[in-house]
Amino acid sequence: ERVASSESTTSKRFVLPVISQDDINRFRNKKAVDELIPYFLCKILEWSCPDKLPDETFLKYLERRNISRRKFHEWELQRFSEESTPKNFDVALLYSLIKMAGYNLANSKDSVWKEKHSDKLESLLSNINDIRNGITHDVKTEAKSPEALDKIKVILDQTITAAGRVYSLPKEEVTEAKLLLQDKIKSLTQSLMTSKEKYLIKLQNKLQTEARYSLMDLCDKFCTGETLFLSYYKVRLPEVFSPVKLSMKGPEYVTQTKIVDQYQLLVNECCADPLNNIIILEGGVGSGKTALVKMLIYDFLNESTHKFENLNEFQFVYYICCRNNSIPTRQDFIRVTYPDLYPFARVEDLESVIFGSRNLFIFDGLDELNGDCVLIAQRFLERTSHTGKSTFLFVVRPFFTQHIYRRADLLGFRYRTFSMEKIHLEEEQVAFIQRYERVLKTKNSAMRGLTHAFKHVDLGLRPFFSRPMNLVLFCTLFEKSCAQTISKWSQESEVYHEVIELYKQMLCDRFRSRRIEHLDALVEAFMHEIYKLALRCLHKNKLSLTAEDCLDFKRKCFEALSRNPLPIDECLSTIFQYDGSYISSSEAFKTYTYQFIDRNFQEYMASKALVRFVQKGELTSMNNILENIIGEPVLRTDICKFRNAFAFATVDLVNDGETILLNKHIKDLSFLLEQTGQDEFAFWSTVLSKCNYQKDVVNQAAKVVEVGEWCVNSRTWMAAMHMLPTKQPRQINVEFREEEPIPFNLELFLTTVRDSHYKGGLKLDLWPSFRSAASVDHLLQSLQGSQCFLTRFTGCISTTGGYLLAPLLTKRSTLIMSLEQPVHHDLHLLPVQNLSILEVVIDYCEQPVLLNQERPLPDTELGVGLRNVPADAEEWVLRLLSALAPTTIGLDEIFLMRSGLTDDNLTVLTSQFPDAKRARVSADRTSADTNSWTVEGYYENDARDIHLRLGL
């Protein structure tokens, strides 16, 4: 509204018409079609027709190139005869000219011009023409679409890239064209921009500047001591950060795990929009999740050397720490993030800019929020879902991942998951420690020799130090312990014992100045109450303590230690951590939540309570001991929660020479595990792993473990190897699922099976080998001379597989195997009388089939599987079947897995199978004839698994 003065004293108000947003969008889109697209199509015409002379009309140029006039309309030829430059051509004319006359392009009738989602130049040019037609002719929708300009920008950028690739343009020329595109888009946008939009752009620039300052302030506070317990040294994270590996999770990575480096955390899925996604980063306590996302923030601020791929896609990065068990509302989030701008701008404008930009929201520790707070996080998702411009990175522990999946499915968000890999390799662990020594020795000369001491730690403890948190713990214990003590560590319980002693020392140091009598004894008594607290929390499946839990603990301490003068709140704040930091203020007791450093250490502390009651001998039943400490009934379903605590307690009793006491409770413990459905062999495997397979504990385990079936997997094979010379079961089931890697030293276990003269049954299910077609002949070789018999084998073999398997088949066996390429088998050596079922799987190979038909597969219940067979490969299938199973062999089933064969291919396959006497094969899927194949589709997607059952 504007006010104009007239001759009279009364002002007249003239109201100018307001342009609607639809009209603004229409003007922008029309201008893009009339000016922007033709400008860059002229560039592509220049690149595609380099031999066009400057003064030559386009009609003469076409005649000189012998391009038929019939390919063009009359009105197009008229324009070509008049113009020698394309500056006055519209999109349709330029598209037609490039399509017909451009070099290095497909024929105009080729299907590539009709492809919609391709990075080929022909497809991109066709899409540009479609966008022009939509904006020009579809006035009601496309012409006023707010996304049209963004689409034009993206597709022109892709077209310039494709043209540079097709015509081998210099990189500088392509880059210059892309920068020019950005300038023209910006100019086009601002030339038709309302004052409101201009204001929002200015506000966005201010927000981006202030957000960077906030991140820089936050980064200055990032240090190693934030989330690592017992870390006295606060060093800057970039100085000690070690590279980590991530494993991608999902159905496509079941058969073979995909390991990537940390910089691929934001990598897009193939052909997927990089935005409007959820990325889940999962890992256990102390696995390095928080350190990784903080390094991502460092990288975002350092624009010149971006290492994380696709990080430059985002305008803003917001880090939201959820570990204080609260999260702000959207308005609170804006007020906290932008305290200077919040009072001077409307909340609606701030929300519009923030949630309409390309953001990366990082929620660190989302699993530690309560239910109400998780709903607020969900509202963040809902607020940005309609814009499609934000990505959410949720940093959680593994148990919370499924919860995010369910929420994401409800909201329609895509998601992908990365899992933190442990630091298993010794050289990687040493490199981690070296970084800390390099920094810490400048602060304390006593830290010299840190790496040397770590190299002398018992090799059996290396799995314990596979987490960054435990490696940093080693640095602290190195300072507090002598090198001789560290070199004697052989069990993780001994490391935890050092932590307990350090806790006691911390308490004594805190209260020594108060001259409390018998301080050491009082601290010991308090620690025993902490052990019982750990057991009670384990029963409730809680790692954190609320203020109410602490008050309840304080009351129990007063009842048990009525004359103990130690202030309980100060004791708790000394040894517990909150939000990753130790609390020194006594006021913190009333308002903060405490937590155990991790579950494994909590279980060790709980085991100390069990050991003390066992040593007292007052209660004979393990169930009674649990109920006495916890103060409430313990159900059978709760017993599994104490499994690791039982294991630690068993190790402690053996180490302390309390074998008599242990023997009294072994039967009771075995009975308790049996009642609750717990695997006794798996339990003793846990016990042995806790004590680093100490000989005394191995002997004790071998005496009591069951002699039925042992289930050997990645967690139990070491225990089985140590117990086999003393105790032999009736059956050993070795099973590694598809998603599990086969241990590189499994060969050592099979050698132990042979050398221990084991005479029972052996089942070898090596599914990773079967799926990947990687031969395990070297594993079978280690069983040569063994007295055991093979009940089932699943895996891949090569040319010597039959020779190696034959001596192990002394009873009826099932063999499910894939053959390594090239296919030259010796399975004819297998004893038919000892085979129950034989299934052989072969991957498709373009090489012709050269099998020896004089060595067919054994004539038993036989199935043949063919994987990854492409379309039109039915002849290869027929030749292979004829070689593997000639007319003298009874072929019962054929499996086509991940098959690309069409229905016509299947018809040819079933009609030409060369054994009419064995069965009259038909392609009729509904035929009731017993002598026919029926085709069963296992999956309804393109990669079909087809099962051809030969009815005999």
PDB file of N, CA, C and O in Angstrom, residues 110-157:
ATOM      1  N   ASP A 110      17.036 -44.445 -31.694  1.00  0.00           N
ATOM      2  CA  ASP A 110      17.531 -45.324 -30.631  1.00  0.00           C
ATOM      3  C   ASP A 110      16.720 -45.121 -29.346  1.00  0.00           C
ATOM      4  O   ASP A 110      16.264 -44.014 -29.033  1.00  0.00           O
ATOM      5  N   SER A 111      16.568 -46.209 -28.575  1.00  0.00           N
ATOM      6  CA  SER A 111      15.744 -46.159 -27.350  1.00  0.00           C
ATOM      7  C   SER A 111      16.365 -45.293 -26.256  1.00  0.00           C
ATOM      8  O   SER A 111      15.677 -44.922 -25.300  1.00  0.00           O
ATOM      9  N   VAL A 112      17.642 -44.967 -26.400  1.00  0.00           N
ATOM     10  CA  VAL A 112      18.296 -44.189 -25.353  1.00  0.00           C
ATOM     11  C   VAL A 112      17.675 -42.807 -25.234  1.00  0.00           C
ATOM     12  O   VAL A 112      17.696 -42.176 -24.175  1.00  0.00           O
ATOM     13  N   TRP A 113      17.072 -42.310 -26.333  1.00  0.00           N
ATOM     14  CA  TRP A 113      16.430 -40.996 -26.288  1.00  0.00           C
ATOM     15  C   TRP A 113      15.155 -41.031 -25.451  1.00  0.00           C
ATOM     16  O   TRP A 113      14.648 -39.969 -25.056  1.00  0.00           O
ATOM     17  N   LYS A 114      14.651 -42.218 -25.169  1.00  0.00           N
ATOM     18  CA  LYS A 114      13.410 -42.333 -24.394  1.00  0.00           C
ATOM     19  C   LYS A 114      13.664 -42.689 -22.934  1.00  0.00           C
ATOM     20  O   LYS A 114      12.716 -42.770 -22.147  1.00  0.00           O
ATOM     21  N   GLU A 115      14.911 -42.934 -22.577  1.00  0.00           N
ATOM     22  CA  GLU A 115      15.207 -43.276 -21.189  1.00  0.00           C
ATOM     23  C   GLU A 115      15.019 -42.056 -20.295  1.00  0.00           C
ATOM     24  O   GLU A 115      15.435 -40.946 -20.631  1.00  0.00           O
ATOM     25  N   LYS A 116      14.396 -42.286 -19.119  1.00  0.00           N
ATOM     26  CA  LYS A 116      14.072 -41.178 -18.222  1.00  0.00           C
ATOM     27  C   LYS A 116      15.108 -40.984 -17.116  1.00  0.00           C
ATOM     28  O   LYS A 116      15.312 -39.876 -16.640  1.00  0.00           O
ATOM     29  N   HIS A 117      15.731 -42.044 -16.681  1.00  0.00           N
ATOM     30  CA  HIS A 117      16.677 -41.949 -15.559  1.00  0.00           C
ATOM     31  C   HIS A 117      18.031 -42.487 -16.007  1.00  0.00           C
ATOM     32  O   HIS A 117      18.374 -43.635 -15.752  1.00  0.00           O
ATOM     33  N   SER A 118      18.765 -41.655 -16.698  1.00  0.00           N
ATOM     34  CA  SER A 118      20.065 -42.064 -17.213  1.00  0.00           C
ATOM     35  C   SER A 118      20.982 -40.843 -17.228  1.00  0.00           C
ATOM     36  O   SER A 118      20.522 -39.691 -17.292  1.00  0.00           O
ATOM     37  N   ASP A 119      22.288 -41.103 -17.140  1.00  0.00           N
ATOM     38  CA  ASP A 119      23.252 -40.005 -17.185  1.00  0.00           C
ATOM     39  C   ASP A 119      23.823 -39.823 -18.586  1.00  0.00           C
ATOM     40  O   ASP A 119      24.801 -39.084 -18.774  1.00  0.00           O
ATOM     41  N   LYS A 120      23.201 -40.472 -19.595  1.00  0.00           N
ATOM     42  CA  LYS A 120      23.665 -40.319 -20.974  1.00  0.00           C
ATOM     43  C   LYS A 120      23.160 -38.990 -21.531  1.00  0.00           C
ATOM     44  O   LYS A 120      22.083 -38.516 -21.188  1.00  0.00           O
ATOM     45  N   LEU A 121      23.950 -38.399 -22.413  1.00  0.00           N
ATOM     46  CA  LEU A 121      23.629 -37.083 -22.948  1.00  0.00           C
ATOM     47  C   LEU A 121      22.304 -37.106 -23.702  1.00  0.00           C
ATOM     48  O   LEU A 121      21.508 -36.162 -23.605  1.00  0.00           O
ATOM     49  N   GLU A 122      22.039 -38.167 -24.467  1.00  0.00           N
ATOM     50  CA  GLU A 122      20.792 -38.244 -25.217  1.00  0.00           C
ATOM     51  C   GLU A 122      19.573 -38.205 -24.296  1.00  0.00           C
ATOM     52  O   GLU A 122      18.607 -37.470 -24.543  1.00  0.00           O
ATOM     53  N   SER A 123      19.634 -38.982 -23.226  1.00  0.00           N
ATOM     54  CA  SER A 123      18.519 -39.018 -22.278  1.00  0.00           C
ATOM     55  C   SER A 123      18.317 -37.666 -21.603  1.00  0.00           C
ATOM     56  O   SER A 123      17.182 -37.204 -21.430  1.00  0.00           O
ATOM     57  N   LEU A 124      19.401 -37.007 -21.214  1.00  0.00           N
ATOM     58  CA  LEU A 124      19.302 -35.709 -20.541  1.00  0.00           C
ATOM     59  C   LEU A 124      18.718 -34.652 -21.471  1.00  0.00           C
ATOM     60  O   LEU A 124      17.883 -33.833 -21.056  1.00  0.00           O
ATOM     61  N   LEU A 125      19.122 -34.645 -22.763  1.00  0.00           N
ATOM     62  CA  LEU A 125      18.558 -33.697 -23.726  1.00  0.00           C
ATOM     63  C   LEU A 125      17.067 -33.924 -23.914  1.00  0.00           C
ATOM     64  O   LEU A 125      16.280 -32.969 -23.997  1.00  0.00           O
ATOM     65  N   SER A 126      16.687 -35.193 -23.964  1.00  0.00           N
ATOM     66  CA  SER A 126      15.262 -35.517 -24.092  1.00  0.00           C
ATOM     67  C   SER A 126      14.477 -35.042 -22.878  1.00  0.00           C
ATOM     68  O   SER A 126      13.366 -34.515 -23.008  1.00  0.00           O
ATOM     69  N   ASN A 127      15.046 -35.196 -21.680  1.00  0.00           N
ATOM     70  CA  ASN A 127      14.370 -34.736 -20.465  1.00  0.00           C
ATOM     71  C   ASN A 127      14.223 -33.221 -20.444  1.00  0.00           C
ATOM     72  O   ASN A 127      13.208 -32.688 -19.984  1.00  0.00           O
ATOM     73  N   ILE A 128      15.241 -32.498 -20.958  1.00  0.00           N
ATOM     74  CA  ILE A 128      15.150 -31.039 -21.045  1.00  0.00           C
ATOM     75  C   ILE A 128      13.996 -30.633 -21.952  1.00  0.00           C
ATOM     76  O   ILE A 128      13.205 -29.726 -21.643  1.00  0.00           O
ATOM     77  N   ASN A 129      13.867 -31.309 -23.066  1.00  0.00           N
ATOM     78  CA  ASN A 129      12.773 -31.000 -23.989  1.00  0.00           C
ATOM     79  C   ASN A 129      11.421 -31.290 -23.348  1.00  0.00           C
ATOM     80  O   ASN A 129      10.451 -30.536 -23.545  1.00  0.00           O
ATOM     81  N   ASP A 130      11.335 -32.370 -22.552  1.00  0.00           N
ATOM     82  CA  ASP A 130      10.074 -32.690 -21.867  1.00  0.00           C
ATOM     83  C   ASP A 130       9.719 -31.619 -20.840  1.00  0.00           C
ATOM     84  O   ASP A 130       8.539 -31.256 -20.688  1.00  0.00           O
ATOM     85  N   ILE A 131      10.723 -31.130 -20.106  1.00  0.00           N
ATOM     86  CA  ILE A 131      10.467 -30.061 -19.125  1.00  0.00           C
ATOM     87  C   ILE A 131       9.952 -28.813 -19.836  1.00  0.00           C
ATOM     88  O   ILE A 131       9.003 -28.158 -19.386  1.00  0.00           O
ATOM     89  N   ARG A 132      10.566 -28.473 -20.976  1.00  0.00           N
ATOM     90  CA  ARG A 132      10.100 -27.305 -21.746  1.00  0.00           C
ATOM     91  C   ARG A 132       8.655 -27.489 -22.179  1.00  0.00           C
ATOM     92  O   ARG A 132       7.831 -26.570 -22.056  1.00  0.00           O
ATOM     93  N   ASN A 133       8.307 -28.679 -22.673  1.00  0.00           N
ATOM     94  CA  ASN A 133       6.934 -28.924 -23.119  1.00  0.00           C
ATOM     95  C   ASN A 133       5.949 -28.837 -21.965  1.00  0.00           C
ATOM     96  O   ASN A 133       4.837 -28.317 -22.107  1.00  0.00           O
ATOM     97  N   GLY A 134       6.362 -29.367 -20.796  1.00  0.00           N
ATOM     98  CA  GLY A 134       5.469 -29.324 -19.646  1.00  0.00           C
ATOM     99  C   GLY A 134       5.181 -27.903 -19.204  1.00  0.00           C
ATOM    100  O   GLY A 134       4.029 -27.538 -18.923  1.00  0.00           O
ATOM    101  N   ILE A 135       6.232 -27.064 -19.106  1.00  0.00           N
ATOM    102  CA  ILE A 135       6.047 -25.679 -18.654  1.00  0.00           C
ATOM    103  C   ILE A 135       5.276 -24.866 -19.692  1.00  0.00           C
ATOM    104  O   ILE A 135       4.454 -24.012 -19.352  1.00  0.00           O
ATOM    105  N   THR A 136       5.496 -25.149 -20.970  1.00  0.00           N
ATOM    106  CA  THR A 136       4.843 -24.376 -22.028  1.00  0.00           C
ATOM    107  C   THR A 136       3.378 -24.739 -22.189  1.00  0.00           C
ATOM    108  O   THR A 136       2.520 -23.854 -22.369  1.00  0.00           O
ATOM    109  N   HIS A 137       3.045 -26.019 -22.096  1.00  0.00           N
ATOM    110  CA  HIS A 137       1.701 -26.474 -22.438  1.00  0.00           C
ATOM    111  C   HIS A 137       0.838 -26.816 -21.221  1.00  0.00           C
ATOM    112  O   HIS A 137      -0.384 -26.723 -21.301  1.00  0.00           O
ATOM    113  N   ASP A 138       1.451 -27.214 -20.107  1.00  0.00           N
ATOM    114  CA  ASP A 138       0.666 -27.577 -18.914  1.00  0.00           C
ATOM    115  C   ASP A 138       0.587 -26.352 -17.992  1.00  0.00           C
ATOM    116  O   ASP A 138       1.321 -26.220 -17.020  1.00  0.00           O
ATOM    117  N   VAL A 139      -0.342 -25.452 -18.332  1.00  0.00           N
ATOM    118  CA  VAL A 139      -0.399 -24.159 -17.650  1.00  0.00           C
ATOM    119  C   VAL A 139      -0.847 -24.296 -16.200  1.00  0.00           C
ATOM    120  O   VAL A 139      -0.427 -23.537 -15.328  1.00  0.00           O
ATOM    121  N   LYS A 140      -1.677 -25.278 -15.891  1.00  0.00           N
ATOM    122  CA  LYS A 140      -2.278 -25.374 -14.557  1.00  0.00           C
ATOM    123  C   LYS A 140      -1.324 -25.939 -13.508  1.00  0.00           C
ATOM    124  O   LYS A 140      -1.444 -25.622 -12.332  1.00  0.00           O
ATOM    125  N   THR A 141      -0.397 -26.803 -13.899  1.00  0.00           N
ATOM    126  CA  THR A 141       0.464 -27.461 -12.897  1.00  0.00           C
ATOM    127  C   THR A 141       1.939 -27.173 -13.133  1.00  0.00           C
ATOM    128  O   THR A 141       2.585 -26.487 -12.340  1.00  0.00           O
ATOM    129  N   GLU A 142       2.496 -27.672 -14.249  1.00  0.00           N
ATOM    130  CA  GLU A 142       3.929 -27.565 -14.485  1.00  0.00           C
ATOM    131  C   GLU A 142       4.390 -26.119 -14.609  1.00  0.00           C
ATOM    132  O   GLU A 142       5.466 -25.745 -14.136  1.00  0.00           O
ATOM    133  N   ALA A 143       3.582 -25.280 -15.255  1.00  0.00           N
ATOM    134  CA  ALA A 143       3.997 -23.898 -15.500  1.00  0.00           C
ATOM    135  C   ALA A 143       4.216 -23.118 -14.207  1.00  0.00           C
ATOM    136  O   ALA A 143       5.047 -22.205 -14.164  1.00  0.00           O
ATOM    137  N   LYS A 144       3.492 -23.468 -13.139  1.00  0.00           N
ATOM    138  CA  LYS A 144       3.635 -22.732 -11.879  1.00  0.00           C
ATOM    139  C   LYS A 144       4.235 -23.606 -10.770  1.00  0.00           C
ATOM    140  O   LYS A 144       4.085 -23.290  -9.592  1.00  0.00           O
ATOM    141  N   SER A 145       4.906 -24.677 -11.161  1.00  0.00           N
ATOM    142  CA  SER A 145       5.529 -25.559 -10.173  1.00  0.00           C
ATOM    143  C   SER A 145       6.705 -24.863  -9.486  1.00  0.00           C
ATOM    144  O   SER A 145       7.597 -24.340 -10.168  1.00  0.00           O
ATOM    145  N   PRO A 146       6.759 -24.851  -8.151  1.00  0.00           N
ATOM    146  CA  PRO A 146       7.891 -24.209  -7.457  1.00  0.00           C
ATOM    147  C   PRO A 146       9.187 -25.005  -7.571  1.00  0.00           C
ATOM    148  O   PRO A 146      10.269 -24.480  -7.316  1.00  0.00           O
ATOM    149  N   GLU A 147       9.098 -26.303  -7.937  1.00  0.00           N
ATOM    150  CA  GLU A 147      10.302 -27.133  -8.045  1.00  0.00           C
ATOM    151  C   GLU A 147      10.899 -27.134  -9.445  1.00  0.00           C
ATOM    152  O   GLU A 147      11.983 -27.705  -9.663  1.00  0.00           O
ATOM    153  N   ALA A 148      10.206 -26.524 -10.418  1.00  0.00           N
ATOM    154  CA  ALA A 148      10.660 -26.619 -11.808  1.00  0.00           C
ATOM    155  C   ALA A 148      12.043 -26.006 -11.995  1.00  0.00           C
ATOM    156  O   ALA A 148      12.900 -26.563 -12.700  1.00  0.00           O
ATOM    157  N   LEU A 149      12.283 -24.855 -11.377  1.00  0.00           N
ATOM    158  CA  LEU A 149      13.582 -24.196 -11.552  1.00  0.00           C
ATOM    159  C   LEU A 149      14.719 -25.035 -10.987  1.00  0.00           C
ATOM    160  O   LEU A 149      15.811 -25.110 -11.576  1.00  0.00           O
ATOM    161  N   ASP A 150      14.480 -25.690  -9.843  1.00  0.00           N
ATOM    162  CA  ASP A 150      15.494 -26.581  -9.276  1.00  0.00           C
ATOM    163  C   ASP A 150      15.769 -27.761 -10.208  1.00  0.00           C
ATOM    164  O   ASP A 150      16.915 -28.180 -10.391  1.00  0.00           O
ATOM    165  N   LYS A 151      14.705 -28.299 -10.811  1.00  0.00           N
ATOM    166  CA  LYS A 151      14.879 -29.409 -11.756  1.00  0.00           C
ATOM    167  C   LYS A 151      15.720 -28.962 -12.948  1.00  0.00           C
ATOM    168  O   LYS A 151      16.610 -29.689 -13.406  1.00  0.00           O
ATOM    169  N   ILE A 152      15.424 -27.768 -13.460  1.00  0.00           N
ATOM    170  CA  ILE A 152      16.166 -27.262 -14.620  1.00  0.00           C
ATOM    171  C   ILE A 152      17.639 -27.084 -14.269  1.00  0.00           C
ATOM    172  O   ILE A 152      18.530 -27.439 -15.050  1.00  0.00           O
ATOM    173  N   LYS A 153      17.902 -26.553 -13.070  1.00  0.00           N
ATOM    174  CA  LYS A 153      19.285 -26.350 -12.646  1.00  0.00           C
ATOM    175  C   LYS A 153      20.034 -27.679 -12.583  1.00  0.00           C
ATOM    176  O   LYS A 153      21.159 -27.801 -13.091  1.00  0.00           O
ATOM    177  N   VAL A 154      19.417 -28.704 -11.968  1.00  0.00           N
ATOM    178  CA  VAL A 154      20.076 -30.005 -11.807  1.00  0.00           C
ATOM    179  C   VAL A 154      20.335 -30.653 -13.157  1.00  0.00           C
ATOM    180  O   VAL A 154      21.437 -31.151 -13.440  1.00  0.00           O
ATOM    181  N   ILE A 155      19.314 -30.644 -14.023  1.00  0.00           N
ATOM    182  CA  ILE A 155      19.465 -31.372 -15.284  1.00  0.00           C
ATOM    183  C   ILE A 155      20.421 -30.646 -16.231  1.00  0.00           C
ATOM    184  O   ILE A 155      21.168 -31.291 -16.999  1.00  0.00           O
ATOM    185  N   LEU A 156      20.481 -29.318 -16.169  1.00  0.00           N
ATOM    186  CA  LEU A 156      21.463 -28.608 -16.990  1.00  0.00           C
ATOM    187  C   LEU A 156      22.879 -28.876 -16.496  1.00  0.00           C
ATOM    188  O   LEU A 156      23.804 -29.024 -17.302  1.00  0.00           O
ATOM    189  N   ASP A 157      23.048 -28.943 -15.183  1.00  0.00           N
ATOM    190  CA  ASP A 157      24.364 -29.272 -14.627  1.00  0.00           C
ATOM    191  C   ASP A 157      24.807 -30.665 -15.074  1.00  0.00           C
ATOM    192  O   ASP A 157      25.966 -30.865 -15.489  1.00  0.00           O
TER     193      ASP A 157
END
